[in-house]
XYZ file of C-alpha atoms in Angstrom:
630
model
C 33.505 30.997 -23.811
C 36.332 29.264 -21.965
C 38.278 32.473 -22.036
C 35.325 34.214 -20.388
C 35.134 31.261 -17.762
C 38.745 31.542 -17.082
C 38.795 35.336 -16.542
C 35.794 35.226 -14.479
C 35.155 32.226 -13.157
C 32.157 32.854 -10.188
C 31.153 35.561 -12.536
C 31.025 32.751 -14.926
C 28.872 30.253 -12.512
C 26.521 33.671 -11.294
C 25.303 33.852 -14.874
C 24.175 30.121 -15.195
C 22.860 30.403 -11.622
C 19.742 32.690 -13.199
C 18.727 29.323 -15.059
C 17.280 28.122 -11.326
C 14.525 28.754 -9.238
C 15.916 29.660 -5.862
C 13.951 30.023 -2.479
C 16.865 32.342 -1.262
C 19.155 33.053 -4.880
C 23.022 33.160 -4.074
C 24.925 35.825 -3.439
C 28.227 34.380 -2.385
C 29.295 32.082 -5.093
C 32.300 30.019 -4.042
C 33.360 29.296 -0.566
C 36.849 28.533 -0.497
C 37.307 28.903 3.421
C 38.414 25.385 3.681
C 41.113 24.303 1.440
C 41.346 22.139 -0.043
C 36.947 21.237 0.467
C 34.949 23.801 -1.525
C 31.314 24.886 -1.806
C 29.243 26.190 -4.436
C 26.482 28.410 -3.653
C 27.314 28.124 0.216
C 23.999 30.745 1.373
C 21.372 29.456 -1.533
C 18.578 27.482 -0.943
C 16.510 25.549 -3.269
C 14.873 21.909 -4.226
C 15.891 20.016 -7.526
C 12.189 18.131 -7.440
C 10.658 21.725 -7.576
C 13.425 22.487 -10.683
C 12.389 19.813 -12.458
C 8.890 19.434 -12.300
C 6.950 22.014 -10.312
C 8.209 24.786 -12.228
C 7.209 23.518 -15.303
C 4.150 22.448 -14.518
C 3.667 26.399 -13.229
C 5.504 27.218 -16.746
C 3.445 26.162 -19.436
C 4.539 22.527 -20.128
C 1.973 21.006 -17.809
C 0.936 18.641 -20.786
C 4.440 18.045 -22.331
C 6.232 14.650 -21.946
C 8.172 14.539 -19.446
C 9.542 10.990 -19.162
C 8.565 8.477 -21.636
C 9.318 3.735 -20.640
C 9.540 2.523 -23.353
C 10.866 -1.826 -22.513
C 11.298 -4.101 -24.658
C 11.879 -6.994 -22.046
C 8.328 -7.013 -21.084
C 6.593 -5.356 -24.019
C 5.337 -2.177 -22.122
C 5.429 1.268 -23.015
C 3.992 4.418 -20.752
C 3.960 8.035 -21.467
C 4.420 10.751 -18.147
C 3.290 14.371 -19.033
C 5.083 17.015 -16.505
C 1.760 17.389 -14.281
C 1.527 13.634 -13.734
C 5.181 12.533 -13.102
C 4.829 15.385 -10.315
C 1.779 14.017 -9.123
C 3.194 10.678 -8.949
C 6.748 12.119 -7.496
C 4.436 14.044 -4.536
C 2.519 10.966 -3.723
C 5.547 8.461 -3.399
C 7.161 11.252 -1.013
C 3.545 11.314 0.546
C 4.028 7.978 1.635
C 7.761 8.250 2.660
C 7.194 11.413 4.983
C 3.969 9.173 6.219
C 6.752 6.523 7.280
C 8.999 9.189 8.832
C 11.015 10.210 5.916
C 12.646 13.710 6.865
C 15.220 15.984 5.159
C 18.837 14.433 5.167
C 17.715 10.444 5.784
C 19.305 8.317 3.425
C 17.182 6.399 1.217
C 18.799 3.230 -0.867
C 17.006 2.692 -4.256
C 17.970 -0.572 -5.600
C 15.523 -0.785 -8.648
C 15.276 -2.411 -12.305
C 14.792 0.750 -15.286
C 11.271 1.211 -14.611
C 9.614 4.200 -13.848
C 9.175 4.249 -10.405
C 12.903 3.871 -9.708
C 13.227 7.550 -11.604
C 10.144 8.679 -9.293
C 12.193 7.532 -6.094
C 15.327 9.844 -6.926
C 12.637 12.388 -7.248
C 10.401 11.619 -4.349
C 13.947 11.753 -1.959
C 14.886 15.006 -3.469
C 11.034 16.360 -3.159
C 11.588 15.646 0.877
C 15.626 16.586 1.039
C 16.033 12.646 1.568
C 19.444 11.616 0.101
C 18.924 8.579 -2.138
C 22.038 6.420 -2.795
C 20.762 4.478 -6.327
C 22.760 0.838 -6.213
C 22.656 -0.938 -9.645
C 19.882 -3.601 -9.495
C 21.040 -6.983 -9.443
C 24.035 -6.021 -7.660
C 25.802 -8.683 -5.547
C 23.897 -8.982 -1.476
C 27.565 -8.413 -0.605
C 28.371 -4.823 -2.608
C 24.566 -3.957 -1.116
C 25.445 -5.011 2.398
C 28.567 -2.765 1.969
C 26.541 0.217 0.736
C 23.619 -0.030 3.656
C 26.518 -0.310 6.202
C 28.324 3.375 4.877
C 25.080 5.043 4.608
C 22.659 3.572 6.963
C 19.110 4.259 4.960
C 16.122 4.982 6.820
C 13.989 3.467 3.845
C 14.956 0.876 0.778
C 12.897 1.194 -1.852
C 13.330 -2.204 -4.401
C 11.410 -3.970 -6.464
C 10.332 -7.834 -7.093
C 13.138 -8.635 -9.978
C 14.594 -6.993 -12.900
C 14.088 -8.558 -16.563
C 17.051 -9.460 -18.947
C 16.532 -10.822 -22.572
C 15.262 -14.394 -21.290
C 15.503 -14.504 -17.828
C 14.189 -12.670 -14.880
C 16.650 -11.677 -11.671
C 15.375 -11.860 -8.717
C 16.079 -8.850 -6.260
C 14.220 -10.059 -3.511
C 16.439 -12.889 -2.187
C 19.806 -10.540 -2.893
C 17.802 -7.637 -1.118
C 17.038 -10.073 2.318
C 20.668 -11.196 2.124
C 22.038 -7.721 2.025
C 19.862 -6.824 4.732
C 20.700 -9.793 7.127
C 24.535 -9.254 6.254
C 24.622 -5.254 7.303
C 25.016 -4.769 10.396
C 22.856 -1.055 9.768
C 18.652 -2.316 9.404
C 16.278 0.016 7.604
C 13.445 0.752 9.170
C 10.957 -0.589 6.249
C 11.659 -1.410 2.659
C 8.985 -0.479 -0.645
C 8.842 -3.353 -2.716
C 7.470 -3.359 -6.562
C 5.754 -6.105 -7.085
C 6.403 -7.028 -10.655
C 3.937 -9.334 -12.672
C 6.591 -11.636 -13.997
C 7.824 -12.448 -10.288
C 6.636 -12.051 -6.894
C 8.063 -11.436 -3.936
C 7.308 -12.740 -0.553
C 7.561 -10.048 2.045
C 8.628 -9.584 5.363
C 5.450 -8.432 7.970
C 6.405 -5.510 9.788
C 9.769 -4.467 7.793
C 8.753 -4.683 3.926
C 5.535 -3.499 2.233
C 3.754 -3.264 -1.209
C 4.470 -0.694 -2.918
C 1.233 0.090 -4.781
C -1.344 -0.477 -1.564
C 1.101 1.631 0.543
C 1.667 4.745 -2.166
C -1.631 4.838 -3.119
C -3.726 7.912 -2.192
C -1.006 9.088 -0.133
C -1.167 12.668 1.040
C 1.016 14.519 -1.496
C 4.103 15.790 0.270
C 5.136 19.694 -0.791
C 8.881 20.245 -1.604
C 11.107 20.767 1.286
C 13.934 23.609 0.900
C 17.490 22.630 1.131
C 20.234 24.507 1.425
C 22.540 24.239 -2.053
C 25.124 23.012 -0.726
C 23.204 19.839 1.118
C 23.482 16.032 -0.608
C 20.924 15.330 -3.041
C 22.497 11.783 -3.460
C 25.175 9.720 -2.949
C 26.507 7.350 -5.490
C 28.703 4.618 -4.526
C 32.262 3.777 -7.091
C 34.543 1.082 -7.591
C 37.409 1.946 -4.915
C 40.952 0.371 -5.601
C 40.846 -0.930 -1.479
C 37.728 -2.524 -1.953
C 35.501 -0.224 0.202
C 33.051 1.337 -1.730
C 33.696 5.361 -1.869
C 30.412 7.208 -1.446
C 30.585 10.323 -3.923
C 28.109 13.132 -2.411
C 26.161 14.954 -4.963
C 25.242 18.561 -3.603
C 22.349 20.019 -4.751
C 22.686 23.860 -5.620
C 25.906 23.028 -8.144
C 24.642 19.852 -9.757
C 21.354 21.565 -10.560
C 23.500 24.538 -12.350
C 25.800 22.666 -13.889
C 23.385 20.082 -15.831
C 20.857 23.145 -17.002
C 24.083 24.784 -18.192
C 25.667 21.048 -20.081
C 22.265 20.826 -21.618
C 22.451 23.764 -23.695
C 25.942 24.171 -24.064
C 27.397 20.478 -24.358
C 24.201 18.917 -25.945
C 22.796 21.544 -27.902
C 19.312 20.516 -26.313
C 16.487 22.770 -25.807
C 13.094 22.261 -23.830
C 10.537 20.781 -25.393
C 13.387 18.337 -27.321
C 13.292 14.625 -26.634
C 16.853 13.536 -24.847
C 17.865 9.922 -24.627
C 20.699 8.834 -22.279
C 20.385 4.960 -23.038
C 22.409 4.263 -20.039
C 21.105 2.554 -16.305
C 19.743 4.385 -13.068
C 22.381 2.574 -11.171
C 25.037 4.683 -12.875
C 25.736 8.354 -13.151
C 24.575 8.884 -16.343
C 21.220 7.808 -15.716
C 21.704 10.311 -12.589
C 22.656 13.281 -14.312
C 20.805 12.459 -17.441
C 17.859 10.384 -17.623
C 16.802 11.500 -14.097
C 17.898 15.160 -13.573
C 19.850 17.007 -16.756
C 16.865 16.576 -19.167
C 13.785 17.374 -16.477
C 15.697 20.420 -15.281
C 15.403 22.440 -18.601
C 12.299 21.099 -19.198
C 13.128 18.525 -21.837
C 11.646 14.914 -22.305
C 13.628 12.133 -21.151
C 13.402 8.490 -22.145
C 14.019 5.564 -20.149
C 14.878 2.088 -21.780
C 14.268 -1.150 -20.335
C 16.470 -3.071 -22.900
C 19.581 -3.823 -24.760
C 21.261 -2.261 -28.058
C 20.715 -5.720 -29.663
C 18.591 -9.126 -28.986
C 15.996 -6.778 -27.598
C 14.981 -8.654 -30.178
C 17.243 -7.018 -32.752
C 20.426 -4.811 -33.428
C 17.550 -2.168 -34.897
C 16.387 -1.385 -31.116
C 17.704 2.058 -30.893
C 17.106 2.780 -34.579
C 13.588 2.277 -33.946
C 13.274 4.237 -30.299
C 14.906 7.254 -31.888
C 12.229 6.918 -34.996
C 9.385 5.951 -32.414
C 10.071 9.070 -30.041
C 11.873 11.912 -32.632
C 14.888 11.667 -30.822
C 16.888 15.016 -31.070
C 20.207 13.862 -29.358
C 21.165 10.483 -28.041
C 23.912 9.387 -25.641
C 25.441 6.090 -25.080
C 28.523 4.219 -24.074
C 30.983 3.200 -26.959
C 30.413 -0.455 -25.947
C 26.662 -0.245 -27.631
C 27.922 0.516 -31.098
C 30.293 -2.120 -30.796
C 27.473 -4.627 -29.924
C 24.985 -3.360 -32.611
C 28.429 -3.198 -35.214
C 28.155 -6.939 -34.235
C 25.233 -7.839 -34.799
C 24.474 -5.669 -38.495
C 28.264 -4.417 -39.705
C 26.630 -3.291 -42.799
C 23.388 -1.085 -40.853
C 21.048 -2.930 -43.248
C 18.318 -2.852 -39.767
C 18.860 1.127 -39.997
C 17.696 1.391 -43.442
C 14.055 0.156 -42.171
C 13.912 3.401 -39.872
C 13.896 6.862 -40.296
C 15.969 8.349 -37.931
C 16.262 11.873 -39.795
C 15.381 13.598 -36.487
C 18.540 12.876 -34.908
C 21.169 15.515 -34.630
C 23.434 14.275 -32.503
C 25.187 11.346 -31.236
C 26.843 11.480 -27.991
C 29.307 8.744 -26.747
C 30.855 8.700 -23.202
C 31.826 5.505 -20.360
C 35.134 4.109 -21.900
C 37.324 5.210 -24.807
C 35.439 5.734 -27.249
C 38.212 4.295 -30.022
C 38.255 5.654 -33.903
C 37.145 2.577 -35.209
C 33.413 2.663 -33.182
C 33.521 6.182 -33.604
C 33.484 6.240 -37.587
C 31.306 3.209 -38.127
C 28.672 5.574 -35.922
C 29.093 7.875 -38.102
C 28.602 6.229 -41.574
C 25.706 5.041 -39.936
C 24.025 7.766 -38.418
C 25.305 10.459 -40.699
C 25.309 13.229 -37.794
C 27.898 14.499 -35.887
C 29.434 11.214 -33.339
C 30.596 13.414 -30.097
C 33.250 11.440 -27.739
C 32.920 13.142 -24.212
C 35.051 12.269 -20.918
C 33.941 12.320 -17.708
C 33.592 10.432 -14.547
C 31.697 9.667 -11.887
C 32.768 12.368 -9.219
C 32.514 14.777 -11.929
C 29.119 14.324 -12.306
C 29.256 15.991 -16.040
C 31.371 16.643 -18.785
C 34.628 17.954 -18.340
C 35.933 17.491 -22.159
C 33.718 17.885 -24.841
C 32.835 19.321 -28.231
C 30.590 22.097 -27.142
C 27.734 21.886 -29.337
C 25.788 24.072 -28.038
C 28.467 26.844 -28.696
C 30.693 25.432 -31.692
C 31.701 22.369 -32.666
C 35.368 22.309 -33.364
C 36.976 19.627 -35.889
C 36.856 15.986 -34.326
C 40.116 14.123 -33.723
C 39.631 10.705 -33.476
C 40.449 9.461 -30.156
C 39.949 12.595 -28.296
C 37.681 14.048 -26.536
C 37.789 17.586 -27.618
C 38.622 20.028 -25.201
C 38.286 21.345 -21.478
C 35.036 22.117 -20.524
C 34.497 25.687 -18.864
C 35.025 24.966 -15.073
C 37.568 22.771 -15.929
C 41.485 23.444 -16.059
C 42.656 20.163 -17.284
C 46.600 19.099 -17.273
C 48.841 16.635 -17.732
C 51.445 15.909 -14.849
C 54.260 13.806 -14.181
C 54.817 12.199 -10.944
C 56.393 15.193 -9.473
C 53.298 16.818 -9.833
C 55.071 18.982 -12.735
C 53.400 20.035 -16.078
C 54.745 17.415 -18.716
C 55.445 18.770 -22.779
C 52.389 18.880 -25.178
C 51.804 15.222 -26.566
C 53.823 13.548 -23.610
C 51.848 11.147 -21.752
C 51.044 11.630 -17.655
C 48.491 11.517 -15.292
C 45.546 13.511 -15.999
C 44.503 16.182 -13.187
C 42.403 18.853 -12.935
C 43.675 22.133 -11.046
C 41.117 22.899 -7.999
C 38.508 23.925 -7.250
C 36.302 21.562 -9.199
C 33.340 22.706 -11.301
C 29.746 23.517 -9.344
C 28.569 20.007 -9.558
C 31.686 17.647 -9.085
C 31.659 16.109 -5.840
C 32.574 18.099 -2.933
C 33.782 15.487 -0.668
C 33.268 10.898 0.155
C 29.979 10.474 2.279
C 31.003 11.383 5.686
C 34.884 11.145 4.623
C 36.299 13.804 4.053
C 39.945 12.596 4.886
C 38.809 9.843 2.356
C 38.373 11.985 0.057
C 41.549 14.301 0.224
C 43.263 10.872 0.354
C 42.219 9.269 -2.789
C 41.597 12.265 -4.762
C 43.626 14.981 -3.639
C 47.038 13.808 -1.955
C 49.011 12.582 -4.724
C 49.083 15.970 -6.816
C 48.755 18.966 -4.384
C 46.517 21.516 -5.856
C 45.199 19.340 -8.144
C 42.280 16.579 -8.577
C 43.708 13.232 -9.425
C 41.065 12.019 -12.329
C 42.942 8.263 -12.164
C 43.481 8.442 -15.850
C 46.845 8.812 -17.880
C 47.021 10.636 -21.078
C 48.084 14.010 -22.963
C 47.208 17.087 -24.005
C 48.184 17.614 -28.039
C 49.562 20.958 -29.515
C 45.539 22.123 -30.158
C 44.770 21.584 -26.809
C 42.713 18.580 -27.242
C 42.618 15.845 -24.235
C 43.608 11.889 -25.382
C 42.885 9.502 -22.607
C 44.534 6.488 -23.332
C 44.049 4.373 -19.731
C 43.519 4.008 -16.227
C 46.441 4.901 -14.121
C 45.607 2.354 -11.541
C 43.979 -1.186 -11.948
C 39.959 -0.227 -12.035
C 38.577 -1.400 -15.569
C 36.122 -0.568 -17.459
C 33.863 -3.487 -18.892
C 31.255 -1.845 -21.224
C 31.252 1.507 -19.619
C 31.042 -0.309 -15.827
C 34.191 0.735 -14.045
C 35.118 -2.656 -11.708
C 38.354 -3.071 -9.446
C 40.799 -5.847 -10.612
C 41.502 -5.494 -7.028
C 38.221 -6.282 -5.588
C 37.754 -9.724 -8.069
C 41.012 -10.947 -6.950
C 39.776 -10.499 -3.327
C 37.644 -12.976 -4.574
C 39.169 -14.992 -5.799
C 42.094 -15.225 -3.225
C 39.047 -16.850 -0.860
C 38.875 -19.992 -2.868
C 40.487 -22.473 -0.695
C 43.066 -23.828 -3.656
C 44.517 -20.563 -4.170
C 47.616 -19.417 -2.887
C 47.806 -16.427 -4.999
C 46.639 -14.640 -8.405
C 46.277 -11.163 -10.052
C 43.368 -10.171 -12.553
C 43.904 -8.031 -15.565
C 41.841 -6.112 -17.966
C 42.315 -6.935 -21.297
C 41.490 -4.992 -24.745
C 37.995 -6.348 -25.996
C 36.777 -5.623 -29.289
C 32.766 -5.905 -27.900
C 32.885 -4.587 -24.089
C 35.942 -2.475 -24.029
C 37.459 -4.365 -21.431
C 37.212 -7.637 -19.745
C 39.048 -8.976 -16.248
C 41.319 -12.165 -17.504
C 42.164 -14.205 -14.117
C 45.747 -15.722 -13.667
C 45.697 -18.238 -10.343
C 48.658 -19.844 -8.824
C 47.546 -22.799 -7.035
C 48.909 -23.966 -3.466
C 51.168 -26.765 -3.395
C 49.792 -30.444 -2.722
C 46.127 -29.492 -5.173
C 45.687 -32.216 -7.035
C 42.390 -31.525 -8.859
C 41.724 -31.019 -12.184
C 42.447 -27.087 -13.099
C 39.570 -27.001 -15.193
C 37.434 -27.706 -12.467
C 38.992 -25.480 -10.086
C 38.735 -22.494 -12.906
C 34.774 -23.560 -13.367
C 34.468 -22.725 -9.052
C 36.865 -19.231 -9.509
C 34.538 -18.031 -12.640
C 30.915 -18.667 -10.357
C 32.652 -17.071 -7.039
C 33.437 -13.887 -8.795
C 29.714 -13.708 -10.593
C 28.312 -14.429 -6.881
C 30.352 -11.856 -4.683
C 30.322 -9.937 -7.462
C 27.744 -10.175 -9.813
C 27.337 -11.069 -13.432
C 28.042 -7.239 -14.417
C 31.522 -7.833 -14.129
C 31.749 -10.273 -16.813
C 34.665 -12.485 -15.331
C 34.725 -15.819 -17.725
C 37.967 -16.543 -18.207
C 40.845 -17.707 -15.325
C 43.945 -19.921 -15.894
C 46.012 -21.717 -13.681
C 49.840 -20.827 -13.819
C 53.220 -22.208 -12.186
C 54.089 -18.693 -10.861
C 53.375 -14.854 -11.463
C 55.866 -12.178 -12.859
C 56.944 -9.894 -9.660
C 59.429 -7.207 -8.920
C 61.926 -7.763 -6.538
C 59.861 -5.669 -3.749
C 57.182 -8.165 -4.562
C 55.070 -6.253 -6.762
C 52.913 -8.267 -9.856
C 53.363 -6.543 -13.016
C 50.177 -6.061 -13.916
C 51.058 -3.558 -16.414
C 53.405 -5.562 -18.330
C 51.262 -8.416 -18.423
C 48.517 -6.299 -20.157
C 50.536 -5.556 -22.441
C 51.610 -9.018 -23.386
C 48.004 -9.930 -23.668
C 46.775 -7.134 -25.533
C 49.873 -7.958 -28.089
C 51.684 -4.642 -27.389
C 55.175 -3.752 -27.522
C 56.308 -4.226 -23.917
C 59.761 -3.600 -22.319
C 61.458 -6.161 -19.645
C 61.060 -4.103 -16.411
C 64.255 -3.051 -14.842
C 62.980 -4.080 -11.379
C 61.987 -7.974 -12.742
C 62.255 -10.948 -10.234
C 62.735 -13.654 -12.765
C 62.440 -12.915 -16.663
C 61.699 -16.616 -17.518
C 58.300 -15.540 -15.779
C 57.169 -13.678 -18.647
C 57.401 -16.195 -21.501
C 55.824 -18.634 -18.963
C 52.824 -16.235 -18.836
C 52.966 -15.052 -22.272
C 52.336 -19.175 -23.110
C 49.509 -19.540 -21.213
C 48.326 -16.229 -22.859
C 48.115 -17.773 -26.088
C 46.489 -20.870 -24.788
C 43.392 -18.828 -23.910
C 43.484 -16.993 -27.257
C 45.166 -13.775 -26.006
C 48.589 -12.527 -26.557
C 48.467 -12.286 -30.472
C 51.433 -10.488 -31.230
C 54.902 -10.958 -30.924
C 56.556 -12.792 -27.746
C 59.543 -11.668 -26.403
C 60.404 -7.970 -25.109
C 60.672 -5.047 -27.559
């Protein structure tokens, strides 16, 4: 199949364009007319709402599931056949074109896991709105950031989100955001939730229930396939958030084709992606991926464990015959936790389970086998990223699952010519390590271009390897052709499948009034992957305890921040290892903390640096292995 892809590759795409239902079908495939920005499907015209619900409602599944809550943080559970999640999908874009909603306003969702947050991506793509989904609880700052870049029309939000034992309340973070952006919306939904109310503002905020209800359902709008269907904001290393546009003709093809091929799923099955709205796998598949074919999706309002046990997803995948599940590495590990010995899974029959998928971080052998005792299917590691929008190295298992290798990903995904470079943008020998690229043009639904940046774009993405995509990850490709990602070739980490700039918490941290300078690391974490350690140097003349300055640096970051980026742990040091040009070696002091082999840079300011920060390493309980250079 990747032979036929590579021989023929808009042939290729043509063929999985039939799985669509097109106003006006395409009949020029790829525009390439302005290198290096492409297009997919540059004369089609279609709507994804229609795609995923209308047609199927037309199609015979009227009555079939379509999206099943199921939340264990406030004890409810609600079933949507197709016919009524469109019903409720029309209505919400009812009221939205009743406000002024038109084709190509932005629309910011910043919800909790409920189902109206999946019925606002819909509602927005119903109307050819562009919804831009931020993570719910998200700092006011991040939010501010995000109104400011894409200046919605319309926020739709609701009263809180619920976490095991507490409830977060959006509201205040919401008015903040607003009254720091210098862009207003014109109105804001709000959700009133029973476990919290929200006080709203007359004139700019309204309920969301009187205000929906009875609205004048609201027919799907055409777009043209190559128009946003959303943007989704990412971690960028400068600190301003980096819009990646979603079109709508390629995403829709690629996810219908993923679904088959990469999944193995088939309509009718039930699909769980037991990942968040806020990030792109609850885009491509809770929201879109699974409705598209004309699956049943399920979306989870809790945790893998304490939700109120490490049996949670043993007993949603029993409750709703689960066919295939996908999650991030980091859930195993928590559930490992919590019941090494799976004596919770022996309670539950999860026999209908074929499949586990696993995909957010590096997935590493250890996780990956311990799934697999447990589940006693097939444990899938997949890469991909946010501006890829799906897959681009998988097991295809759909089409034939080749051997596993632990640590690796499988293999290049049709639409995807994957390679490993060194810095001279030169192919590097099987099993060397180098930055990962991907030769252009990207697959039909990768991102095209930044919102409204294109030079952004071709700057961050497309500079530093000409021809190529620069993924951001460093790896290599072994003698079968299978992909090992071993790390991040800059300084984003990944805490439990969240991808968070080191740079962006040391912003943060460099505001504290007592520091003169510091650098944030991520460090190897048996539960979440990752997690940012904070090193601080303080300016001269502080005399306060460092304990009590470290207590201030750990709430700053979890207020500009947020709690999501799971920053508990900052020391104070004399001084911090540099190059000579003034560089911090990060890298190196990874390394030391992680209790890797490291070698003394050649460009080092002052060695002595190094053992001073390899001591205060080991005072914090990192740095296990051996001090001193290799």
């Amino acid at each position: 199949m990747y032979a036929r892809w590579q021989a023929d590759p808009q042939g290729f795409w043509a063929e999985a364009a039939k799985a669509i239902d097109w106003i006006k079908a395409p009949t020029a495939i790829l525009d390439e007319s302005n290198k290096p920005l492409y297009r997919w499907f540059p004369d089609a015209v279609a709507n994804t709402a229609w795609n995923c619900l209308d047609r199927h409602v037309d199609g015979g599944r009227a009555d079939q599931d379509a999206l099943i809550y199921d939340s264990p943080v406030t004890g409810t559970k609600s079933r949507y056949s197709y016919r009524s999640l469109r019903d409720k999908v029309a209505e919400l874009a009812g009221a939205l074109k009743a406000k002024g909603v038109e084709k190509g306003d932005r629309v910011i969702v910043y919800m909790p896991m409920v189902p109206e947050a999946v019925f606002a991506m819909l509602a927005c793509a119903r109307l050819g709105a562009i919804h831009s989904v931020v993570f719910g609880g998200f700092a006011a700052k991040e939010l501010a950031t995000r109104i400011d870049d894409a200046k919605p029309k319309a926020i739709l939000s609701a009263s809180c989100g619920v976490e095991p034992g507490r409830t977060v309340a959006y509201k205040p973070l919401l008015d903040e955001a607003i009254e720091l952006a210098a862009s207003k919306p014109e109105f804001t939904l709000i959700l009133q939730r029973p476990m919290l109310e929200a006080s709203l503002v007359p004139g700019r905020d309204f309920d969301w229930v009187s205000t929906v209800s009875g609205a004048a359902p609201a027919d799907c709008v055409p777009v043209a396939a190559t128009d946003p269907l959303y943007v989704l904001y990412t971690s960028g290393t400068t600190g301003i958030p980096k819009g990646v546009v979603r079109d709508n003709g390629g995403h829709m093809v690629a996810l219908a084709w993923s679904m088959k091929n990469i999944y193995g799923v088939a309509p009718g099955e039930v699909f769980w992606a037991a990942s968040d709205v806020g990030w792109v796998v609850g885009h491509s598949y809770i929201t879109y991926a699974p409705l598209l074919i004309g699956a049943t999706t399920i979306l989870y309002e809790g945790k893998p464990v304490g939700t109120p046990d490490a049996g949670a997803f043993w007993r949603v995948i029993q409750e709703y015959g689960v066919s295939v599940q996908f999650c991030a590495p980091t859930a195993f590990r928590a559930i490992k936790k919590e019941d090494p010995d799976g004596k919770l899974l022996s309670t539950y029959d999860i026999t209908c389970l074929r499949t586990l998928f696993l995909a957010g971080e590096r997935a590493d052998p250890d996780t990956v086998q311990w799934a697999e005792r447990m589940v006693k299917v097939p444990v899938i590691d997949h890469w991909w990223q946010t501006e890829s929008g799906w897959p681009m190295c998988a097991n295809l298992v759909g089409v034939e699952l080749l051997p596993v290798k632990y640590g690796s990903p499988t293999c290049a995904v049709p639409g995807y010519d994957i390679r490993v470079v060194d810095n001279d943008n030169h192919e590097v020998k099987r099993g060397d390590i180098g930055s990962i690229v991907v030769k252009l043009p990207l697959a039909p639904g990768a991102l095209p271009t930044l919102w409204q940046n294109d030079e952004g774009y071709i700057r961050s993405y497309l500079k530093d390897f000409p021809g190529y995509y620069k993924t951001g990850d460093a790896g290599y490709i072994d003698a079968d052709g299978y992909l090992f990602v071993m790390s991040r070739t800059d300084d984003i980490i990944n805490v439990a499948g969240h991808r968070l700039s080191t740079g962006g918490m040391e912003e943060v941290l460099a505001y504290h009034r007592d520091v003169a300078e510091c650098a944030v690391i991520g460090v190897a974490d048996q539960l979440k992957g990752q997690v940012p350690v904070g090193f601080v140097v303080l300016k001269a003349g502080v005399n306060r305890p460092d304990a009590e300055i470290e207590k201030e640096l750990v709430a700053l970051v979890r207020d500009k921040i947020g709690p999501v980026a799971a920053f508990k742990t900052v020391t104070v040091v004399k001084r911090l290892p540099k190059t000579r040009s003034g560089k911090i070696l990060r890298g190196t002091m990874r390394k030391i903390a992680d209790g890797e082999t490291w070698s003394m840079p050649a460009t080092i300011d002052d060695p002595v640096i190094l053992d001073e920060i390899t001591d205060s390493l080991h005072a914090i309980g990192y740095a296990k292995g051996e001090k001193g250079a290799a």
